[in-house]
Coordinates of C-alpha atoms in Angstrom, one line a residue:
Chain F
M1 CA -17.7 1.8 43.9
K2 CA -21.2 1.8 45.2
K3 CA -23.0 -1.5 44.5
T4 CA -26.3 -0.6 42.8
N5 CA -29.3 -2.9 42.2
D6 CA -29.9 -3.0 38.5
V7 CA -32.8 -5.6 38.6
I8 CA -35.1 -3.7 36.3
L9 CA -32.3 -3.0 33.8
Q10 CA -31.2 -6.6 33.9
T11 CA -34.6 -8.2 33.5
V12 CA -35.5 -5.9 30.6
T13 CA -32.2 -6.6 29.0
K14 CA -32.9 -10.3 29.0
I15 CA -36.0 -9.9 27.0
I16 CA -35.0 -6.9 24.8
S17 CA -31.6 -8.4 23.7
F18 CA -33.4 -11.4 22.4
I19 CA -35.7 -9.3 20.3
I20 CA -32.8 -7.2 19.0
I21 CA -31.0 -10.3 17.9
L22 CA -34.0 -11.8 16.2
F23 CA -34.6 -8.5 14.4
S24 CA -30.8 -8.4 13.4
I25 CA -31.2 -11.9 12.0
H26 CA -34.2 -10.9 10.1
L27 CA -32.4 -8.0 8.7
F28 CA -29.5 -10.1 7.7
F29 CA -31.6 -12.6 5.8
A30 CA -33.9 -10.0 4.2
G31 CA -30.9 -8.2 2.6
H32 CA -31.2 -9.6 -0.8
Y33 CA -34.7 -8.3 -1.5
T34 CA -35.4 -5.5 1.0
P35 CA -33.1 -3.0 2.9
G36 CA -30.8 -4.8 5.3
G37 CA -27.8 -7.1 4.8
G38 CA -24.6 -8.2 6.6
F39 CA -23.5 -4.9 7.7
I40 CA -26.5 -3.6 9.5
G41 CA -27.4 -7.1 10.7
G42 CA -23.9 -7.4 12.2
L43 CA -24.2 -3.9 13.8
M44 CA -27.6 -4.7 15.3
T45 CA -26.4 -7.9 16.8
A46 CA -23.4 -6.2 18.2
A47 CA -25.8 -3.6 19.6
A48 CA -27.6 -6.4 21.4
L49 CA -24.2 -7.7 22.8
V50 CA -23.4 -4.0 23.9
L51 CA -26.7 -3.8 25.8
L52 CA -25.8 -7.0 27.6
L53 CA -22.3 -5.5 28.4
L54 CA -24.0 -2.4 29.8
S55 CA -26.3 -4.1 32.2
Y56 CA -23.9 -6.8 33.3
D57 CA -20.2 -6.7 33.1
I58 CA -17.3 -7.9 31.0
K59 CA -16.6 -10.9 33.1
T60 CA -20.2 -12.2 32.9
M61 CA -20.2 -11.5 29.2
N62 CA -17.1 -13.5 28.7
K63 CA -18.8 -16.4 30.7
I64 CA -22.0 -16.6 28.8
L65 CA -20.5 -15.8 25.4
P66 CA -17.0 -17.1 25.4
F67 CA -16.0 -15.8 22.0
D68 CA -12.7 -14.5 21.0
Y69 CA -13.8 -11.6 18.8
K70 CA -10.5 -11.1 17.0
R71 CA -10.8 -14.7 15.9
M72 CA -14.4 -14.2 14.9
T73 CA -13.2 -11.3 12.6
A74 CA -10.6 -13.5 11.0
I75 CA -13.1 -16.3 10.5
G76 CA -15.5 -13.9 8.9
L77 CA -12.8 -12.6 6.6
L78 CA -11.9 -16.1 5.7
I79 CA -15.5 -17.0 4.8
A80 CA -15.7 -14.0 2.7
V81 CA -12.5 -14.4 0.9
L82 CA -13.0 -18.1 0.3
T83 CA -16.5 -17.5 -1.1
A84 CA -15.0 -15.3 -3.6
A85 CA -12.2 -17.4 -4.3
G86 CA -14.4 -20.4 -4.8
A87 CA -14.9 -19.1 -8.2
L88 CA -11.3 -19.9 -9.0
L89 CA -12.0 -23.7 -8.8
F90 CA -14.6 -23.4 -11.7
N91 CA -12.1 -21.2 -13.6
V92 CA -14.5 -18.3 -13.8
P93 CA -13.6 -14.7 -12.6
F94 CA -13.1 -14.1 -9.0
F95 CA -16.4 -13.2 -7.2
T96 CA -18.6 -14.9 -9.7
H97 CA -21.6 -16.1 -7.5
A98 CA -23.9 -18.9 -8.2
Y99 CA -27.6 -19.6 -7.1
D100 CA -30.3 -22.0 -7.6
Y101 CA -33.8 -22.9 -6.3
F102 CA -34.1 -25.7 -3.8
D103 CA -37.1 -27.4 -2.1
I104 CA -36.4 -27.0 1.5
P105 CA -38.8 -28.5 4.2
L106 CA -40.8 -25.8 6.0
L107 CA -39.7 -23.0 3.8
G108 CA -40.8 -24.5 0.4
E109 CA -39.1 -23.5 -2.9
T110 CA -36.3 -21.0 -1.9
S111 CA -33.5 -19.5 -3.9
L112 CA -30.2 -20.1 -2.3
H113 CA -27.3 -17.8 -3.4
T114 CA -23.6 -17.9 -2.6
A115 CA -23.8 -14.2 -1.8
V116 CA -25.3 -15.1 1.6
L117 CA -22.0 -16.9 2.4
F118 CA -20.2 -13.7 1.6
D119 CA -22.7 -11.8 3.7
I120 CA -22.1 -14.1 6.7
G121 CA -18.5 -13.3 6.5
V122 CA -19.3 -9.6 6.5
Y123 CA -21.8 -10.2 9.4
L124 CA -19.0 -11.8 11.6
V125 CA -16.5 -9.2 10.8
V126 CA -18.8 -6.5 11.8
I127 CA -19.6 -8.1 15.1
G128 CA -16.0 -9.1 15.7
I129 CA -14.6 -5.6 14.9
T130 CA -17.4 -3.8 17.0
M131 CA -17.0 -6.0 20.0
T132 CA -13.1 -5.9 19.8
I133 CA -13.2 -2.2 19.8
I134 CA -15.7 -1.8 22.7
Q135 CA -14.1 -4.6 24.8
T136 CA -10.6 -3.2 24.3
I137 CA -11.6 0.3 25.3
G138 CA -13.6 -1.0 28.1
E139 CA -10.8 -3.2 29.5
S140 CA -7.9 -0.7 29.3
E141 CA -7.3 1.3 32.4
Chain I
M1 CA -6.0 -19.4 -15.6
I2 CA -8.0 -16.3 -16.2
N3 CA -7.6 -15.0 -12.7
L4 CA -4.0 -14.6 -13.0
P5 CA -4.0 -10.7 -12.4
L6 CA -5.8 -11.4 -9.2
L7 CA -3.3 -13.7 -7.7
P8 CA -0.8 -11.3 -6.3
I9 CA -3.7 -9.7 -4.4
L10 CA -5.5 -12.8 -3.3
I11 CA -2.4 -14.8 -2.1
P12 CA -1.3 -12.2 0.7
L13 CA -4.9 -11.5 1.5
L14 CA -5.6 -15.2 2.2
A15 CA -2.4 -15.5 4.1
A16 CA -3.1 -12.5 6.2
V17 CA -6.5 -13.6 7.1
I18 CA -5.2 -17.1 8.1
L19 CA -2.3 -15.4 10.1
M20 CA -5.0 -13.4 12.1
L21 CA -6.2 -16.7 13.6
F22 CA -3.0 -17.1 15.7
P23 CA -1.1 -13.7 16.1
K24 CA 1.0 -15.0 19.0
H25 CA 2.6 -17.8 17.3
I26 CA 5.8 -15.8 16.1
A27 CA 7.5 -18.8 14.4
A28 CA 4.5 -19.6 12.3
Q29 CA 3.9 -15.9 11.5
R30 CA 7.5 -15.5 10.2
V31 CA 7.5 -18.6 8.1
I32 CA 4.0 -18.2 6.6
S33 CA 4.7 -14.5 5.8
I34 CA 7.9 -15.3 4.1
V35 CA 6.5 -18.1 2.1
T36 CA 3.6 -15.8 1.1
A37 CA 5.9 -13.2 -0.1
I38 CA 7.8 -15.7 -2.2
A39 CA 4.6 -17.2 -3.6
T40 CA 3.4 -13.5 -4.6
I41 CA 6.7 -12.9 -6.3
I42 CA 6.3 -16.1 -8.3
A43 CA 2.7 -15.3 -9.2
S44 CA 3.8 -11.8 -10.3
A45 CA 6.7 -13.0 -12.3
V46 CA 4.3 -15.4 -14.1
L47 CA 2.0 -12.4 -14.5
V48 CA 4.8 -10.3 -16.1
A49 CA 5.6 -13.1 -18.4
A50 CA 1.9 -13.5 -19.5
V51 CA 1.5 -9.8 -20.1
K52 CA 4.8 -9.9 -22.1
Q53 CA 3.3 -12.6 -24.3
N54 CA -0.4 -11.8 -24.5
G55 CA -0.6 -8.0 -24.1
I56 CA -2.8 -6.4 -21.4
L57 CA -4.7 -8.9 -19.2
T58 CA -8.1 -8.1 -17.8
V59 CA -10.4 -10.0 -15.3
N60 CA -14.0 -8.7 -14.9
L61 CA -14.8 -9.6 -11.3
G62 CA -18.1 -11.3 -10.8
S63 CA -18.2 -12.1 -14.6
W64 CA -20.0 -8.7 -15.0
P65 CA -18.8 -7.1 -18.3
A66 CA -16.9 -3.8 -18.3
P67 CA -17.9 -1.0 -17.7
Y68 CA -20.6 -2.4 -15.4
G69 CA -18.4 -4.5 -13.1
I70 CA -15.0 -3.9 -11.6
P71 CA -12.2 -4.9 -14.0
L72 CA -8.7 -5.8 -12.8
V73 CA -6.3 -4.7 -15.5
S74 CA -2.8 -5.9 -15.7
D75 CA -0.8 -4.0 -18.3
M76 CA 3.0 -4.2 -18.3
L77 CA 3.3 -1.0 -16.0
S78 CA 1.2 -2.5 -13.3
A79 CA 2.6 -6.0 -13.6
L80 CA 6.1 -4.7 -13.1
L81 CA 5.1 -2.5 -10.2
V82 CA 3.4 -5.5 -8.7
L83 CA 6.6 -7.7 -9.1
T84 CA 8.9 -4.9 -7.7
T85 CA 6.5 -4.4 -4.6
S86 CA 6.4 -8.1 -3.9
I87 CA 10.2 -8.4 -4.1
I88 CA 10.7 -5.4 -1.7
V89 CA 8.2 -6.8 0.8
L90 CA 10.1 -10.1 0.9
F91 CA 13.3 -8.6 1.7
V92 CA 11.9 -6.1 4.1
L93 CA 10.2 -9.0 6.0
W94 CA 13.4 -10.9 6.0
Y95 CA 15.1 -7.9 7.5
A96 CA 12.3 -7.4 10.0
I97 CA 12.6 -11.0 11.3
Y98 CA 16.1 -10.2 12.6
Y99 CA 15.4 -6.5 13.5
S100 CA 12.2 -6.6 15.6
D101 CA 11.7 -8.1 18.9
R102 CA 9.1 -10.7 19.8
E103 CA 6.8 -8.4 21.6
Y104 CA 6.7 -6.1 18.6
E105 CA 6.0 -9.0 16.1
S106 CA 3.2 -10.4 18.2
Y107 CA 1.0 -7.3 17.6
F108 CA -0.2 -8.2 14.1
F109 CA 3.1 -6.9 12.5
Y110 CA 3.3 -9.5 9.7
I111 CA -0.5 -9.4 9.2
S112 CA -0.5 -5.6 8.6
V113 CA 2.6 -5.9 6.3
L114 CA 0.7 -8.5 4.1
F115 CA -2.4 -6.2 4.2
L116 CA -0.2 -3.4 3.0
L117 CA 0.9 -5.7 0.1
V118 CA -2.7 -6.5 -0.7
G119 CA -3.6 -2.8 -0.9
L120 CA -0.5 -1.8 -3.0
N121 CA -0.9 -4.7 -5.5
G122 CA -4.6 -3.9 -5.6
A123 CA -4.1 -0.2 -6.2
F124 CA -1.5 -1.2 -9.1
T125 CA -3.9 -3.5 -10.8
T126 CA -7.4 -2.1 -10.5
G127 CA -9.2 -0.6 -13.5
D128 CA -11.9 1.2 -11.6
I129 CA -11.4 4.6 -10.0
F130 CA -13.5 4.0 -6.8
N131 CA -11.9 0.6 -6.4
L132 CA -8.5 2.4 -6.7
F133 CA -9.8 4.5 -3.6
V134 CA -10.8 1.5 -1.7
F135 CA -7.3 -0.2 -2.1
F136 CA -5.7 3.2 -1.2
E137 CA -7.7 2.9 2.1
V138 CA -6.5 -0.8 2.5
F139 CA -2.9 0.0 2.5
L140 CA -3.3 3.4 4.2
I141 CA -5.1 1.6 7.2
S142 CA -2.3 -0.9 7.3
S143 CA 0.2 1.9 7.4
Y144 CA -1.6 3.6 10.2
L145 CA -1.1 0.5 12.3
L146 CA 2.5 0.2 11.1
I147 CA 3.4 3.7 12.0
V148 CA 1.9 3.6 15.5
L149 CA 3.0 0.0 16.5
G150 CA 5.4 0.1 19.3
G151 CA 3.6 3.1 20.9
K152 CA 6.7 5.5 21.4
K153 CA 6.1 9.1 22.0
G154 CA 7.3 10.2 18.7
Q155 CA 5.3 7.6 16.9
L156 CA 2.1 8.7 18.6
R157 CA 2.8 12.2 17.7
E158 CA 3.5 11.6 14.1
S159 CA 0.9 9.1 13.5
I160 CA -1.7 11.7 14.6
K161 CA -0.4 13.9 11.8
Y162 CA -0.1 11.1 9.3
V163 CA -3.6 9.8 9.9
L164 CA -5.1 13.5 9.8
I165 CA -3.5 14.3 6.6
N166 CA -4.5 11.0 4.9
V167 CA -8.0 11.2 6.1
I168 CA -8.3 14.6 4.6
S169 CA -6.7 13.6 1.3
S170 CA -9.1 10.6 1.2
A171 CA -12.0 12.8 1.7
L172 CA -10.7 14.9 -1.2
F173 CA -10.4 11.8 -3.3
V174 CA -14.0 10.8 -2.7
A175 CA -15.0 14.3 -3.6
A176 CA -12.9 14.3 -6.8
V177 CA -14.4 10.9 -7.7
A178 CA -17.9 12.3 -7.0
Y179 CA -17.2 15.3 -9.4
L180 CA -15.8 13.1 -12.0
Y181 CA -18.8 10.7 -11.8
A182 CA -21.2 13.7 -12.0
V183 CA -19.5 14.9 -15.2
V184 CA -19.0 11.6 -17.0
G185 CA -21.2 9.1 -15.3
S186 CA -18.9 6.2 -15.1
L187 CA -16.2 4.8 -12.6
N188 CA -14.5 2.4 -15.0
M189 CA -11.2 4.1 -15.9
A190 CA -11.3 3.0 -19.7
D191 CA -14.9 4.1 -20.0
I192 CA -14.2 7.5 -18.2
S193 CA -11.4 8.0 -20.7
Q194 CA -13.7 7.4 -23.7
R195 CA -16.4 9.6 -22.3
I196 CA -14.1 12.4 -21.5
E197 CA -13.1 12.4 -25.2
A198 CA -16.6 12.2 -26.4
L199 CA -17.7 15.0 -23.9
N200 CA -15.2 17.6 -25.1
E201 CA -15.5 20.0 -22.1
P202 CA -11.9 20.7 -21.2
G203 CA -12.8 23.3 -18.7
I204 CA -14.4 21.2 -16.1
I205 CA -12.1 18.3 -16.8
S206 CA -9.1 20.5 -16.0
V207 CA -10.5 21.5 -12.7
I208 CA -11.1 17.8 -11.9
G209 CA -7.6 17.1 -13.1
I210 CA -6.0 19.6 -10.7
F211 CA -8.2 18.2 -7.9
F212 CA -6.7 14.8 -8.6
L213 CA -3.3 16.2 -8.7
I214 CA -3.9 17.5 -5.2
V215 CA -5.2 14.2 -3.9
F216 CA -2.4 12.1 -5.4
G217 CA 0.1 14.9 -4.6
L218 CA -0.7 14.5 -0.9
K219 CA -0.1 10.8 -1.1
G220 CA 2.9 11.0 -3.3
A221 CA 4.4 14.1 -1.4
I222 CA 5.0 16.6 -4.2
F223 CA 5.6 20.4 -3.4
P224 CA 3.6 22.0 -1.6
L225 CA 2.0 18.9 -0.2
Y226 CA 5.0 17.2 1.0
F227 CA 5.1 18.8 4.4
W228 CA 3.7 15.9 6.4
L229 CA 6.2 13.3 5.0
P230 CA 9.6 14.1 6.7
G231 CA 8.2 14.0 10.2
S232 CA 5.9 11.1 9.8
Y233 CA 8.5 8.9 8.1
H234 CA 11.1 9.7 10.7
A235 CA 9.0 8.1 13.5
P236 CA 8.5 4.3 12.7
P237 CA 11.2 1.6 12.9
I238 CA 13.4 1.0 10.1
P239 CA 11.7 -2.0 8.4
V240 CA 8.3 0.0 8.3
L241 CA 10.3 3.0 7.1
A242 CA 11.8 1.0 4.3
L243 CA 8.2 -0.2 3.3
F244 CA 6.8 3.3 3.4
G245 CA 9.7 5.0 1.7
A246 CA 10.0 2.5 -1.1
L247 CA 6.2 1.9 -1.7
L248 CA 3.8 4.3 -0.4
T249 CA 4.7 7.5 -2.3
K250 CA 5.1 5.5 -5.4
V251 CA 1.4 4.6 -5.5
G252 CA 0.6 8.3 -5.7
I253 CA 3.0 8.5 -8.6
Y254 CA 1.5 5.6 -10.3
A255 CA -2.1 7.0 -9.9
I256 CA -0.8 10.3 -11.3
M257 CA 0.6 8.5 -14.3
R258 CA -2.5 6.5 -14.9
T259 CA -5.0 9.3 -14.5
F260 CA -3.0 11.8 -16.4
S261 CA -2.5 9.5 -19.3
L262 CA -6.0 8.3 -19.5
F263 CA -8.2 11.2 -18.3
F264 CA -6.4 14.6 -18.6
Y265 CA -4.7 14.8 -22.1
Q266 CA -7.3 16.8 -23.9
D267 CA -6.9 20.4 -22.9
G268 CA -3.6 21.1 -24.7
G269 CA -1.5 20.1 -21.6
Y270 CA -2.5 22.8 -19.1
V271 CA -2.6 20.2 -16.3
H272 CA 0.7 18.7 -17.4
I273 CA 2.4 22.1 -17.3
V274 CA 1.1 22.6 -13.7
L275 CA 2.4 19.1 -12.9
G276 CA 5.9 19.8 -14.5
A277 CA 6.4 23.0 -12.5
L278 CA 5.3 21.3 -9.2
A279 CA 7.6 18.5 -10.0
L280 CA 10.7 20.7 -10.4
L281 CA 9.8 22.5 -7.2
T282 CA 9.7 19.2 -5.6
V283 CA 13.1 18.4 -6.7
I284 CA 14.4 21.8 -5.4
I285 CA 12.8 21.3 -2.0
G286 CA 14.0 17.7 -1.6
S287 CA 17.6 18.9 -2.5
I288 CA 17.4 21.6 0.0
G289 CA 16.3 19.2 2.7
A290 CA 19.0 16.5 1.6
L291 CA 21.7 19.1 1.9
A292 CA 20.5 20.6 5.2
Y293 CA 20.3 17.4 7.4
R294 CA 22.9 15.5 9.2
D295 CA 20.6 12.8 10.3
V296 CA 20.9 9.7 8.2
K297 CA 17.2 9.0 8.1
M298 CA 16.3 12.5 7.2
I299 CA 18.9 12.6 4.3
I300 CA 17.2 9.6 2.7
I301 CA 13.8 10.7 3.4
Y302 CA 14.5 14.0 1.4
N303 CA 16.0 11.8 -1.3
I304 CA 12.5 10.2 -1.6
I305 CA 11.1 13.7 -2.3
I306 CA 13.8 14.4 -4.9
A307 CA 13.0 11.1 -6.6
V308 CA 9.3 11.8 -6.6
G309 CA 10.0 15.2 -8.4
V310 CA 12.3 13.6 -11.0
I311 CA 9.7 10.8 -11.9
L312 CA 6.8 13.3 -12.1
Y313 CA 8.9 15.5 -14.4
G314 CA 9.4 12.6 -16.7
V315 CA 5.6 11.9 -16.7
A316 CA 4.8 15.7 -17.2
V317 CA 6.8 16.0 -20.4
M318 CA 4.6 13.2 -21.9
T319 CA 7.1 12.2 -24.5
P320 CA 7.7 8.4 -25.0
D321 CA 11.3 9.0 -23.8
G322 CA 10.3 10.9 -20.7
L323 CA 7.7 8.3 -19.8
E324 CA 10.1 5.5 -20.3
G325 CA 12.6 7.1 -18.2
A326 CA 10.0 7.8 -15.5
I327 CA 9.1 4.1 -15.4
F328 CA 12.8 3.0 -15.4
Y329 CA 13.5 5.5 -12.7
L330 CA 10.4 4.6 -10.7
L331 CA 11.4 0.8 -10.5
H332 CA 15.0 1.7 -9.7
D333 CA 14.0 4.0 -7.0
M334 CA 11.7 1.6 -5.2
V335 CA 14.4 -1.0 -4.9
I336 CA 17.3 1.4 -4.1
K337 CA 15.3 3.3 -1.5
A338 CA 14.4 0.1 0.3
A339 CA 17.9 -0.9 0.2
L340 CA 19.3 2.3 1.4
F341 CA 16.9 2.5 4.4
L342 CA 17.9 -1.0 5.4
L343 CA 21.5 -0.2 5.1
V344 CA 21.1 3.2 7.0
G345 CA 19.1 1.0 9.6
I346 CA 22.2 -1.2 10.1
M347 CA 24.4 1.9 10.7
M348 CA 21.7 3.1 13.3
A349 CA 21.7 -0.4 14.8
I350 CA 25.5 -0.3 15.2
A351 CA 25.9 3.4 16.4
G352 CA 22.6 3.4 18.4
S353 CA 21.7 6.8 17.0
S354 CA 20.7 8.2 13.7
H355 CA 22.9 11.3 13.8
L356 CA 26.2 11.4 11.8
K357 CA 28.0 13.1 14.8
D358 CA 27.6 9.7 16.6
M359 CA 29.2 7.8 13.7
G360 CA 32.6 7.4 12.1
G361 CA 35.1 4.9 10.9
M362 CA 32.7 2.1 10.6
I363 CA 34.6 0.8 7.6
R364 CA 37.1 -0.8 10.0
D365 CA 34.8 -3.2 11.6
Y366 CA 32.1 -3.4 8.9
P367 CA 33.8 -3.1 5.5
W368 CA 31.1 -5.2 3.7
I369 CA 28.4 -2.8 4.9
G370 CA 30.4 0.2 4.0
W371 CA 31.1 -1.0 0.4
T372 CA 27.5 -2.1 0.0
Y373 CA 26.2 1.3 0.9
F374 CA 28.9 2.8 -1.3
I375 CA 27.5 1.0 -4.3
G376 CA 23.9 1.9 -3.3
A377 CA 24.8 5.5 -3.1
L378 CA 26.4 5.5 -6.5
S379 CA 23.4 3.8 -7.9
L380 CA 21.1 6.3 -6.2
A381 CA 22.9 9.2 -7.9
G382 CA 22.9 7.5 -11.3
I383 CA 26.5 6.5 -12.1
P384 CA 26.5 4.8 -15.4
P385 CA 26.7 1.1 -15.2
L386 CA 24.3 1.1 -12.1
S387 CA 20.5 1.3 -12.0
G388 CA 19.7 5.0 -11.6
F389 CA 21.5 6.0 -14.9
I390 CA 19.2 5.0 -17.7
G391 CA 16.1 6.3 -16.2
K392 CA 17.5 9.7 -15.5
L393 CA 19.2 9.8 -18.9
L394 CA 15.9 9.1 -20.7
I395 CA 14.0 11.6 -18.5
V396 CA 16.6 14.3 -19.3
R397 CA 16.5 13.4 -23.0
G398 CA 12.8 13.5 -23.0
G399 CA 12.9 17.0 -21.3
F400 CA 15.2 18.4 -24.0
A401 CA 13.2 16.8 -26.7
A402 CA 10.1 18.6 -25.3
G403 CA 12.0 21.9 -25.7
D404 CA 12.4 22.5 -22.0
M405 CA 15.9 23.6 -20.9
I406 CA 15.4 24.5 -17.2
G407 CA 13.8 21.1 -16.2
P408 CA 16.5 18.8 -17.5
L409 CA 19.3 21.0 -16.1
L410 CA 17.7 21.2 -12.8
I411 CA 17.5 17.3 -12.6
L412 CA 21.2 16.9 -13.6
I413 CA 22.1 19.4 -10.8
S414 CA 19.9 17.6 -8.2
S415 CA 22.0 14.3 -9.2
L416 CA 25.0 16.2 -7.7
V417 CA 23.0 17.0 -4.5
V418 CA 21.8 13.4 -4.3
L419 CA 25.4 12.2 -4.7
Y420 CA 26.7 14.7 -2.2
S421 CA 24.1 13.9 0.4
A422 CA 24.5 10.2 0.1
M423 CA 28.3 10.5 0.2
K424 CA 28.0 12.7 3.2
I425 CA 26.7 9.6 5.0
F426 CA 29.5 7.5 3.6
T427 CA 32.4 9.8 4.4
N428 CA 31.2 10.7 7.9
G429 CA 29.8 7.4 8.9
F430 CA 32.3 4.9 7.3
W431 CA 35.5 7.0 7.1
G432 CA 37.1 9.2 9.8
T433 CA 38.2 8.0 13.2
P434 CA 36.9 4.7 14.3
R435 CA 35.3 4.6 17.7
E436 CA 33.5 2.3 20.2
Y437 CA 29.9 1.6 19.4
H438 CA 27.5 0.3 22.1
G439 CA 24.4 0.0 19.8
A440 CA 21.9 -2.4 21.3
K441 CA 21.5 -4.4 17.9
A442 CA 25.2 -4.2 16.7
H443 CA 25.6 -8.0 16.9
L444 CA 22.8 -8.2 14.3
A445 CA 24.7 -6.3 11.7
T446 CA 25.9 -9.1 9.5
R447 CA 22.6 -10.9 9.5
L448 CA 20.7 -7.6 8.6
W449 CA 23.2 -6.9 5.9
V450 CA 22.2 -10.0 3.8
P451 CA 18.7 -8.8 2.8
A452 CA 20.0 -5.3 2.1
A453 CA 22.8 -6.6 0.0
A454 CA 20.4 -8.8 -2.0
L455 CA 18.4 -5.7 -2.9
I456 CA 21.5 -3.8 -3.9
L457 CA 22.4 -6.9 -6.0
I458 CA 18.9 -6.6 -7.7
A459 CA 19.5 -2.9 -8.4
I460 CA 22.9 -3.7 -9.9
A461 CA 21.4 -6.4 -12.1
Y462 CA 18.7 -3.9 -13.1
G463 CA 21.2 -1.4 -14.1
V464 CA 23.7 -3.8 -15.9
G465 CA 20.9 -5.6 -17.6
A466 CA 19.0 -2.5 -18.6
E467 CA 19.0 -3.8 -22.3
A468 CA 17.2 -6.9 -21.1
V469 CA 14.7 -4.9 -19.2
R470 CA 14.1 -2.4 -21.9
P471 CA 11.4 -4.3 -23.9
F472 CA 9.2 -4.7 -20.8
I473 CA 9.5 -0.9 -20.2
T474 CA 8.8 -0.1 -23.8
Q475 CA 5.7 -2.3 -23.6
A476 CA 4.7 -0.5 -20.3
V477 CA 4.9 2.9 -21.9
E478 CA 2.6 2.0 -25.0
P479 CA -0.8 2.3 -23.1
L480 CA 0.4 5.5 -21.5
V481 CA 1.3 7.1 -24.8
N482 CA -1.7 5.7 -26.6
P483 CA -4.7 5.2 -24.2
A484 CA -6.6 3.6 -27.0
I485 CA -4.6 0.3 -26.4
Y486 CA -5.7 0.3 -22.7
I487 CA -9.3 1.2 -23.6
D488 CA -9.6 -1.4 -26.2
A489 CA -8.2 -4.1 -23.8
V490 CA -10.7 -3.3 -21.1
L491 CA -13.8 -2.7 -23.3
K492 CA -13.2 -5.5 -25.7
E493 CA -16.2 -7.0 -27.8

């Protein structure tokens, strides 16, 4: 294969992928009050990773982000299931969430909700699945 | 413990997720999945006892009251189905441990079986029509993996058909739910039932009823929507086939039972007449197939179709006798089909082929397997002390009580066909001239026999102890005959 010089693509990717990841995290945390949430946030993060994959290659990708994406899916599912199952400890119906207001330095009074934990699970599952699919197809000959 | 109806869903789900962390540790996968299956059986047995004592149990997930949240509803019917499903999964897993090779097992086999169990238990337990759809997808997607796992040519070909047909039927399911939601404005099954009664518009409800019949008929393989089943079920390995044959079509039947007793009882039974006619045609088609083939897998596969028809005929007549018979026969059929597929799998492991012309005289070397199969075949046909008898008797009685002559007679004749087709395997496979077998897995025969024989034992106990089982079945029929019981349990307060 001819070796091409992707210096423009790679330089732009370094900046853009950061912006995309920041935007995806914003979408993730904004999900409770505005459009967004775990699914779209996860997809957007995965899109940033795919952009990295496009401008570099799978080997470099595995070196800078050494994640096992199948395991990431499993951990995401585990977080989601355990969040929902946490209700069992308090003998209330499965999936009953709890929330309260906390005074957090920098952010001030913020409401923290266990639904965020569930969403983190969704977020990880979406990234894990998307990356597993893309890497598997990319690697198979 | 108010979350009791949830446990048969949560336990395998949690175990499957944990197993995903180390898919290549075969020993751990085997042990954990077996332990999970046993724990699920214990949980569902406790659930059956609790439902027996307290009546219908409901959990409103997320503490949102019905009809706004998703309720899980365990009445006796769903509790019994959950228990039977868990038992079958345990024995099939046990069989699969000996049957499968390590390569096969390391590609998420146990994980997808556990997810299959999650989807099935969820579909049996949920009280929300859209949640039913989601659980359908959970077990369907697991089944897609299971049917294609191994990557043989036939599996790839049949999995494309299987996925295609199920994607279409799932899309129809969503469309049917959309119509229903547009008409009644609710997704909670008890609430829908109440609103349909208040609405009093039988025309549109009948249309939706037929729509649901098409959807669940595609899942449950009734005539003329059964065409995908024989090919698709012939492809996967025996443990997977046993799971599919015993469990997957039965969810379609359960969904028909649930929706037809809750939603579509208003229009003077038009939908039920259609269902009854289709059920009888299903019996006929299944009988033709069971007579025609000399391939052991195909014979049992067409027996699934016959059983689907028989059970749905019991549902269609809508008399307490018919419904009771349908539930009796449903539980019997799940156990006996799993057992027969496992036994036929042993014969194939010995002979290295699924065709009867390659078998003969197995009774000389494998008498235990032969006689176990013999009992299984008699039980399948419904010989009195065994498990298939009481269900079919009640269905036939229900049919006659409803003033139908053709249906019950057809079902009685189909029993002869079932007996003939099952005995065809016995006489050609086990009797006749003994020959040398070089099946690759012949040395496993005795070990594979144990889980199959255990299922046959359960079937015998179910048949002999029908008197003890009867109160449970009677309780399971009550909400089907009188939906008000179900509605009151879900929408209490």
